[in-house]
GROMACS .gro file of C-alpha atoms in nm:
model
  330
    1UNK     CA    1  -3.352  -3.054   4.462
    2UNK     CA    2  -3.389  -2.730   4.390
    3UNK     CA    3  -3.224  -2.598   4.040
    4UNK     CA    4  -2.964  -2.301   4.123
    5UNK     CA    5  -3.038  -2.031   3.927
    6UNK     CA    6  -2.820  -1.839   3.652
    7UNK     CA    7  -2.712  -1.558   3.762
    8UNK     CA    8  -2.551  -1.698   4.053
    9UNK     CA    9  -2.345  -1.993   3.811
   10UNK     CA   10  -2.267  -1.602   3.591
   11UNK     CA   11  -2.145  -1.406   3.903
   12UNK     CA   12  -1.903  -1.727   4.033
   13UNK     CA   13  -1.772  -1.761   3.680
   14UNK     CA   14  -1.715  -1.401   3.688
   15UNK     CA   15  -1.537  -1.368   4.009
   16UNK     CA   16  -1.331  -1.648   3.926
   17UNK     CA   17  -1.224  -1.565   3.626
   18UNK     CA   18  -1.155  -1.226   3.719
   19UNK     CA   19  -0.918  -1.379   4.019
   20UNK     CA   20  -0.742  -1.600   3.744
   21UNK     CA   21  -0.675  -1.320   3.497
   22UNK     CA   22  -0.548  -1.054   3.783
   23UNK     CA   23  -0.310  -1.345   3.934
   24UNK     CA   24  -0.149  -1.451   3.570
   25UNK     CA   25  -0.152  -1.080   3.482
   26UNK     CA   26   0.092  -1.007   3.801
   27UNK     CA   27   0.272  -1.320   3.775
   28UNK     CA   28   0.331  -1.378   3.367
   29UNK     CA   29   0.734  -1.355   3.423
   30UNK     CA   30   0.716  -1.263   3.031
   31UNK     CA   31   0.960  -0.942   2.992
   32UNK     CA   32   1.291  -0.923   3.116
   33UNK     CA   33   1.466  -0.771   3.411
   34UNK     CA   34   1.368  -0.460   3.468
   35UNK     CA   35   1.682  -0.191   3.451
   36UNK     CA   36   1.569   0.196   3.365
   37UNK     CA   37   1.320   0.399   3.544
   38UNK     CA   38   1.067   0.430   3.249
   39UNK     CA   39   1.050  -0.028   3.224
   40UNK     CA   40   0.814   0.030   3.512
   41UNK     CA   41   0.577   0.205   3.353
   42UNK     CA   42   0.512  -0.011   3.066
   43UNK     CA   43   0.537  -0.329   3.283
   44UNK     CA   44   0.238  -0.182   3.423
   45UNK     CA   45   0.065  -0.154   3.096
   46UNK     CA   46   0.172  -0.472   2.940
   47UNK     CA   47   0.021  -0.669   3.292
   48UNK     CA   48  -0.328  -0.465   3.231
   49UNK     CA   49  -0.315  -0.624   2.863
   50UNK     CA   50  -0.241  -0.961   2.944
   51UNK     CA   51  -0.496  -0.970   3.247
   52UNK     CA   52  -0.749  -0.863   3.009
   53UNK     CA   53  -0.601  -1.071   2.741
   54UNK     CA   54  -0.639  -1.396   3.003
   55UNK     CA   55  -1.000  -1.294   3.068
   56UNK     CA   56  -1.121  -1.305   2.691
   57UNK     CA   57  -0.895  -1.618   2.657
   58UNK     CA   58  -1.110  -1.828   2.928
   59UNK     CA   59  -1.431  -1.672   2.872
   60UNK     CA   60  -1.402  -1.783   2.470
   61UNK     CA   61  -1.240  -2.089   2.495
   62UNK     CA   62  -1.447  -2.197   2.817
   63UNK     CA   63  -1.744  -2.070   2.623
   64UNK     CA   64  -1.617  -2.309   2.363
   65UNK     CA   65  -1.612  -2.613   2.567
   66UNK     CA   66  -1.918  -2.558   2.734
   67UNK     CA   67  -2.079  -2.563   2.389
   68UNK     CA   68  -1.976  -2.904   2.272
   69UNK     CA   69  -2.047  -3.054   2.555
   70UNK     CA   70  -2.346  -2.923   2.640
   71UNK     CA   71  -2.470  -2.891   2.257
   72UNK     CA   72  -2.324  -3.209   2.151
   73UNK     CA   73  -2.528  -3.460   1.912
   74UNK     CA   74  -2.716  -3.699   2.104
   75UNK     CA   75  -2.739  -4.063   2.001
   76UNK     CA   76  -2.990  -4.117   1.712
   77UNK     CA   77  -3.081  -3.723   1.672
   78UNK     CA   78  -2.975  -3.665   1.284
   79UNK     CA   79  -3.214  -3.342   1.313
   80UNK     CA   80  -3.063  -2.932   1.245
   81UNK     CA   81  -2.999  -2.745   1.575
   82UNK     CA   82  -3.223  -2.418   1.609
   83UNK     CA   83  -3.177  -2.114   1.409
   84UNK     CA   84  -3.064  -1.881   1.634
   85UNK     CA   85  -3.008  -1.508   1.473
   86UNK     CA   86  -3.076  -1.136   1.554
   87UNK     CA   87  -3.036  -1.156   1.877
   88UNK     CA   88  -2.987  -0.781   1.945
   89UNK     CA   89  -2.855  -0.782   2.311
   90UNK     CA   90  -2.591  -1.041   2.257
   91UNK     CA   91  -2.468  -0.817   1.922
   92UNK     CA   92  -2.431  -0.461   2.148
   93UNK     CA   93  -2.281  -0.709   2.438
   94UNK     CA   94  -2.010  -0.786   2.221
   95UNK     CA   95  -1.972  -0.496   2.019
   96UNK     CA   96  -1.954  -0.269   2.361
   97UNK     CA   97  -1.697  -0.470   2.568
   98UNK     CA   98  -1.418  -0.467   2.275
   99UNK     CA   99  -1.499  -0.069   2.205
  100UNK     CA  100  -1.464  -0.014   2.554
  101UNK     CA  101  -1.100  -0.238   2.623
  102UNK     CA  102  -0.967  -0.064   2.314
  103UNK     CA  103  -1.046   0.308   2.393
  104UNK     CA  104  -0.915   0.232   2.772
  105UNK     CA  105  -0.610   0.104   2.641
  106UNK     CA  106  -0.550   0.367   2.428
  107UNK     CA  107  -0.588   0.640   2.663
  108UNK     CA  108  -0.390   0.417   2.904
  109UNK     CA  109  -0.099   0.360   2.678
  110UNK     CA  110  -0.116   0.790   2.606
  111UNK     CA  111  -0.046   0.834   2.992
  112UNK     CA  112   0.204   0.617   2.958
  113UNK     CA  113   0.389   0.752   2.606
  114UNK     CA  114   0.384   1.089   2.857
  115UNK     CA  115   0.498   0.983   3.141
  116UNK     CA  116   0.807   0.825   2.997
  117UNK     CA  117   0.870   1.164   2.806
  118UNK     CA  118   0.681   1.094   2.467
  119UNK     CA  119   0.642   1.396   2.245
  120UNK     CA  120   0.311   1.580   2.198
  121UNK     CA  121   0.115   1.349   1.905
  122UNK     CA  122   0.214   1.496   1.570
  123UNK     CA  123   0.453   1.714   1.735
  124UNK     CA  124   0.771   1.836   1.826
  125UNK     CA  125   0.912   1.825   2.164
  126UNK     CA  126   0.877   2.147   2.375
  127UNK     CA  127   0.591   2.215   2.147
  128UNK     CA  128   0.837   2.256   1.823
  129UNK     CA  129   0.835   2.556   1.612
  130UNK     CA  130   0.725   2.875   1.746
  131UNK     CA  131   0.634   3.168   1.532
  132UNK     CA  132   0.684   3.530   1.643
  133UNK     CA  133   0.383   3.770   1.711
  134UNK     CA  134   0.470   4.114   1.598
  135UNK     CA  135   0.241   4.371   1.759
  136UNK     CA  136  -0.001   4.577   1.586
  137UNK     CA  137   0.033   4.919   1.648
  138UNK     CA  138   0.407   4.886   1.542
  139UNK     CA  139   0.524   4.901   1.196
  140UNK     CA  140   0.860   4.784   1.156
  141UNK     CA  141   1.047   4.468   0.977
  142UNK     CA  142   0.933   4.148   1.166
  143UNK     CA  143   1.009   3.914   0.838
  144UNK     CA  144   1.345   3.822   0.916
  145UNK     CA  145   1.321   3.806   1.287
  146UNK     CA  146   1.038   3.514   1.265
  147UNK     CA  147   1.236   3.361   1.018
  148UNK     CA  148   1.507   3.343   1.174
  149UNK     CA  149   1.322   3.226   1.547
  150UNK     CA  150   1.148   2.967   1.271
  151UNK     CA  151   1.499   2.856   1.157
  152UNK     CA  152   1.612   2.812   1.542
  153UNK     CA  153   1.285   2.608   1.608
  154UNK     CA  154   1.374   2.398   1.312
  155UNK     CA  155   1.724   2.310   1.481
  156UNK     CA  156   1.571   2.226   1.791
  157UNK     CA  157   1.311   1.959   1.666
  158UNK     CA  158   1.374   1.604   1.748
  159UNK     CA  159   1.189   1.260   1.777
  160UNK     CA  160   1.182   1.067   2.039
  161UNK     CA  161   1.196   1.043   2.427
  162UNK     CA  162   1.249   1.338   2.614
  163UNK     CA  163   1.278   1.367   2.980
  164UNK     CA  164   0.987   1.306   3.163
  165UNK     CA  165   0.751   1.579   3.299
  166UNK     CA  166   0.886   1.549   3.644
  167UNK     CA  167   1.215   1.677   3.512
  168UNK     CA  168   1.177   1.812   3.166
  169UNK     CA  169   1.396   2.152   3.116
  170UNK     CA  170   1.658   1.996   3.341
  171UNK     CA  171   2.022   1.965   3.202
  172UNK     CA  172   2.104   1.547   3.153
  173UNK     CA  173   2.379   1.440   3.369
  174UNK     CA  174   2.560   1.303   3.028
  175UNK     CA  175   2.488   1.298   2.697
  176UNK     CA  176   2.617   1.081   2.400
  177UNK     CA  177   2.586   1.113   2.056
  178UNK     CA  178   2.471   0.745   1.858
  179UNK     CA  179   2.516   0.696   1.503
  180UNK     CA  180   2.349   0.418   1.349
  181UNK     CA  181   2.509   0.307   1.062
  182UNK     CA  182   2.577  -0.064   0.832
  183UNK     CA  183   2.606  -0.260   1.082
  184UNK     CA  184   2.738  -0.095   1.414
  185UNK     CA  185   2.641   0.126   1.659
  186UNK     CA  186   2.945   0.451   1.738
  187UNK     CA  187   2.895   0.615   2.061
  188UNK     CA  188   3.049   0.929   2.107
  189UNK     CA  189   3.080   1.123   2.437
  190UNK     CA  190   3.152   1.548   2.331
  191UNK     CA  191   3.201   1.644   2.694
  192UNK     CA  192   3.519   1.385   2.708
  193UNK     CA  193   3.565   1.313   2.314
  194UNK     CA  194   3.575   0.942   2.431
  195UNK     CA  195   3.475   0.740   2.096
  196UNK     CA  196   3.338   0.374   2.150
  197UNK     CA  197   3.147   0.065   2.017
  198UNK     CA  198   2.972   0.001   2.361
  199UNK     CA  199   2.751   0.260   2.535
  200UNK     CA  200   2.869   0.323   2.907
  201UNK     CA  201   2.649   0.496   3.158
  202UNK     CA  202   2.658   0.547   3.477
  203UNK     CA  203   2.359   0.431   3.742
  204UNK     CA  204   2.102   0.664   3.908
  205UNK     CA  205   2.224   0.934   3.621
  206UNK     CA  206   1.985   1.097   3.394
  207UNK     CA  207   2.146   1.024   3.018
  208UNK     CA  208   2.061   1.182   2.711
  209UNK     CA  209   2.107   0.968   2.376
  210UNK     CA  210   2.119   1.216   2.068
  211UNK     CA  211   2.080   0.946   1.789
  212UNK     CA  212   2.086   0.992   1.406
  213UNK     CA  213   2.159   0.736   1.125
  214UNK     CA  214   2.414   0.755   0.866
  215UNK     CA  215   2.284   0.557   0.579
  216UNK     CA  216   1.918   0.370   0.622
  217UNK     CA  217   1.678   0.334   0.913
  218UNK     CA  218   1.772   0.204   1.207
  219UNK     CA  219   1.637   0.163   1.541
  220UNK     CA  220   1.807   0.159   1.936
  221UNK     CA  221   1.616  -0.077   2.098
  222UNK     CA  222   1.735  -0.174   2.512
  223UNK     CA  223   1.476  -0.489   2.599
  224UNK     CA  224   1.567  -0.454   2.963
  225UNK     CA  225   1.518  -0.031   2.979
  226UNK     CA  226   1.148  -0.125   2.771
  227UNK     CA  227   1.272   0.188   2.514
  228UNK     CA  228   1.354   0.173   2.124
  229UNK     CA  229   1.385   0.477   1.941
  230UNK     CA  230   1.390   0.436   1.569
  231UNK     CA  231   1.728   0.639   1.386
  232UNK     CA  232   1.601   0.839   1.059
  233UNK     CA  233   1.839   0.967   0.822
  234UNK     CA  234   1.844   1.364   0.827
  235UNK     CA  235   1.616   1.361   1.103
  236UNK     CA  236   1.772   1.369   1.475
  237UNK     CA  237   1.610   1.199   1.750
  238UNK     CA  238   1.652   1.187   2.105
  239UNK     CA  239   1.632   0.882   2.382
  240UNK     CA  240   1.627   0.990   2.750
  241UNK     CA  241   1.645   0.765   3.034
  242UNK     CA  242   1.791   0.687   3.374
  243UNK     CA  243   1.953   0.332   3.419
  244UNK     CA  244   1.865   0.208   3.741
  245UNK     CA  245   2.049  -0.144   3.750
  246UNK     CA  246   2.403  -0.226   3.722
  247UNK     CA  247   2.453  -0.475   3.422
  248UNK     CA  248   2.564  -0.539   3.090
  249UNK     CA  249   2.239  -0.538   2.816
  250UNK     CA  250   2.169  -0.583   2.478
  251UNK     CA  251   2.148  -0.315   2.227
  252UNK     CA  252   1.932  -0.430   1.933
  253UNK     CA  253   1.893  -0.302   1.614
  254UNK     CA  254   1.512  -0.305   1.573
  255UNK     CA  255   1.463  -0.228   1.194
  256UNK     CA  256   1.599  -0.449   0.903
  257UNK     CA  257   1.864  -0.243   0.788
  258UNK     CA  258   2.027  -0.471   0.546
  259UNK     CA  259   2.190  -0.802   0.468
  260UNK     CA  260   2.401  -0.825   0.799
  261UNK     CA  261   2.063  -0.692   1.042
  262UNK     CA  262   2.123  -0.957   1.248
  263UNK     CA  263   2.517  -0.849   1.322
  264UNK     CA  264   2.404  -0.526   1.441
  265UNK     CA  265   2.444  -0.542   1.808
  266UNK     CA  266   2.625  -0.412   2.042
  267UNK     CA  267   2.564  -0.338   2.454
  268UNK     CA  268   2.488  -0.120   2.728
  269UNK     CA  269   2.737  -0.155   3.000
  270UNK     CA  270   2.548  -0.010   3.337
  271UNK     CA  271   2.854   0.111   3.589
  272UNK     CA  272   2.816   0.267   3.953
  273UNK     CA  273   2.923   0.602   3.988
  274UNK     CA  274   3.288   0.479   4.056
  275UNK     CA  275   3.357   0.259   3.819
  276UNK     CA  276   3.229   0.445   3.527
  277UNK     CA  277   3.439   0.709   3.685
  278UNK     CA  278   3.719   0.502   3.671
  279UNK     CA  279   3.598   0.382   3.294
  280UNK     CA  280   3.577   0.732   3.167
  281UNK     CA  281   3.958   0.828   3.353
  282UNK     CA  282   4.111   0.567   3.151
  283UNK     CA  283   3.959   0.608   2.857
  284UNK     CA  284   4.017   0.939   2.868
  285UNK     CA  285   4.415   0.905   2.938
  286UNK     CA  286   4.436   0.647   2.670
  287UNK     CA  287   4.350   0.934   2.426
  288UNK     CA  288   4.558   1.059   2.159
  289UNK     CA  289   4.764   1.361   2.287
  290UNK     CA  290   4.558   1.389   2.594
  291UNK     CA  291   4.760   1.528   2.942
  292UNK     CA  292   4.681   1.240   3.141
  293UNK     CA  293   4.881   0.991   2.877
  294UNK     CA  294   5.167   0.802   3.079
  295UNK     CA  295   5.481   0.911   3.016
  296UNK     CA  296   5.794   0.625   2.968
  297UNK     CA  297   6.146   0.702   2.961
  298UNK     CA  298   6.312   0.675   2.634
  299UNK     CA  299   6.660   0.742   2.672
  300UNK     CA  300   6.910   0.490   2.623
  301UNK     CA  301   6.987   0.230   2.887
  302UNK     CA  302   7.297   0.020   2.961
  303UNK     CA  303   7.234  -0.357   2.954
  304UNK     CA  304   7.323  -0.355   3.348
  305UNK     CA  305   7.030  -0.107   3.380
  306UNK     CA  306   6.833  -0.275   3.123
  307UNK     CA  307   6.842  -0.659   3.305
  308UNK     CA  308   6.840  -0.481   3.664
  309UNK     CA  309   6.439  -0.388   3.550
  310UNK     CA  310   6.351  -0.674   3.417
  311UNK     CA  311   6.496  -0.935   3.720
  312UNK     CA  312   6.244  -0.732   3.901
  313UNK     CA  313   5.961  -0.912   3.732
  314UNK     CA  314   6.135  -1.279   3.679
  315UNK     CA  315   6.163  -1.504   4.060
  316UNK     CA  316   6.510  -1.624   4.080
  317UNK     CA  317   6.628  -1.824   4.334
  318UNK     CA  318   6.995  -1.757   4.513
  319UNK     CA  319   7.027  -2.133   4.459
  320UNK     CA  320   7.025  -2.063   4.087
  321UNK     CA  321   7.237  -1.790   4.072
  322UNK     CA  322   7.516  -1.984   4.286
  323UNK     CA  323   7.479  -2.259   4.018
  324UNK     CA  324   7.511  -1.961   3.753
  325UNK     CA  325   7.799  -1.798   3.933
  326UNK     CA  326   8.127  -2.025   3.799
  327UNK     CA  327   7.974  -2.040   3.433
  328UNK     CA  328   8.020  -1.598   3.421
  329UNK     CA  329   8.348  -1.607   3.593
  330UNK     CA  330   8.640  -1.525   3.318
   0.00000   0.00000   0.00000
């Protein structure tokens, strides 16, 4: 019988292996439910790692296998293996494939930071301070007018995730301030002046977290939107996204912030556009002094008037009252 040669044993490995790694790399079921438009976009990138990730798992560990069975001590052979060193080919093979997964993934994973509205590398968002250009030909006092453009710049530099490129310069549909502080998250809407512990957004709507920390570092992490934007004393940051699934999700505090870490967790509470409507109304009319507070009567009542309401409320039976009828009589 003829012997089948090597190559053809490499190539079916190969295509096999590359089958196995692409089906486990679509099918891993390893993050959670997906619920903001950017969770997409590293899906994607966390699939391409663990396909490649599967393919280096059964390549070693099958290469592994193959070796003690194939290399295994026979029966009665006390003797050394061969010496096998310098082999030149097999050293660039392997020193090749990792430099090329790791430069792919990194330029990969760039795209990514990008296209879910990651800041310029070692900058500031819309390209952070800008300094003036005076003309030439012109003599006149440009100090203080680049100073003070440099002062504006400074205000407007923040950290974080902006809006993505498809709709950067566009105006959020809300925005709430976070503060991060030992050990709770305060969510504060300015257009409304609605103050909460729970962060409520509405679906399909572009939102734009303004986060800073009070005290120590802190960090907003969403598992289900895939986003987590650390909170820096003194230093503002920003966390833009657009829920796209109605739910109630975790909000983890992703840096150890002190003894009580662990407590510091609150939610995101994903509404449709009517019931966070309808959130925001009440909310709104249970605030102090607001227009829309309910209004009671407080003048004094009789205690005819006084029962007449309440009997409203309380099912009584004409039975009963019969029965109650000769105990009231004079």
């Amino acid at each position: 019988m003829q012997q089948i040669p090597a190559p053809f044993w490499t190539l079916v490995i190969g295509v096999v292996v590359t089958l196995i790694s692409l089906w486990y790399g679509q099918n891993n079921h390893l993050l959670p439910v997906q619920a903001s438009e950017q969770a997409p976009l590293v899906d994607d990138f966390f699939n391409v790692m663990v396909t490649i990730g599967t393919a280096l798992f059964i390549v070693v560990q099958g290469a592994i296998i193959y070796s003690l069975i194939r290399f295994r001590r026979r029966k009665g052979d006390d003797t050394d293996g061969l010496p096998i060193e310098g082999n030149l080919p097999l050293e660039a093979f392997w020193t090749a494939i990792p430099a090329i997964i790791v430069v792919g993934l990194g330029l990969y994973s760039v795209v990514v930071f990008q296209d879910m509205g990651g800041f310029a590398p070692g900058g500031h968002h819309h390209g952070g301070m800008m300094m003036a250009q005076a003309p030439q030909h012109e003599m006149a006092d440009v100090g203080s007018p680049m100073l003070a453009q440099a002062e504006e710049g400074k205000t407007r530099q923040v950290y974080g995730f902006g809006a993505s490129p498809m709709v950067e310069g566009n105006i959020p549909d809300l925005t709430v301030n976070v503060t991060g502080m030992q050990y709770a998250w305060i969510f504060r809407y300015p257009d409304t002046g609605i103050v909460d512990g729970e962060l409520h957004v509405p679906i399909g709507q572009d939102v734009q977290l303004l986060i800073e920390a009070q005290d120590v570092i802190h960090s907003f992490w969403v598992p289900q939107f895939r986003l987590k934007q650390d909170a820096l004393p003194g230093q503002p940051a920003e966390l833009r996204f657009v829920a796209t699934k109605e739910g109630t999700y975790p909000v983890v505090c992703a840096e150890l912030c002190g003894a009580y870490h662990g407590g510091m967790r609150t939610q995101v509470i994903v509404h449709s556009l009517e019931d966070y409507a309808a959130w925001e109304a009440s909310r709104v009319a249970a605030l102090p002094g607001s227009a829309e507070t309910v209004a009671f009567n407080s003048a004094p009542r009789t205690d005819a008037e006084y029962l007449a309401q309440i009997a409203q409320d309380i099912p009584i039976e004409a039975a009963q009252i019969a029965q109650l009828a000769p105990t009231l009589k004079p």
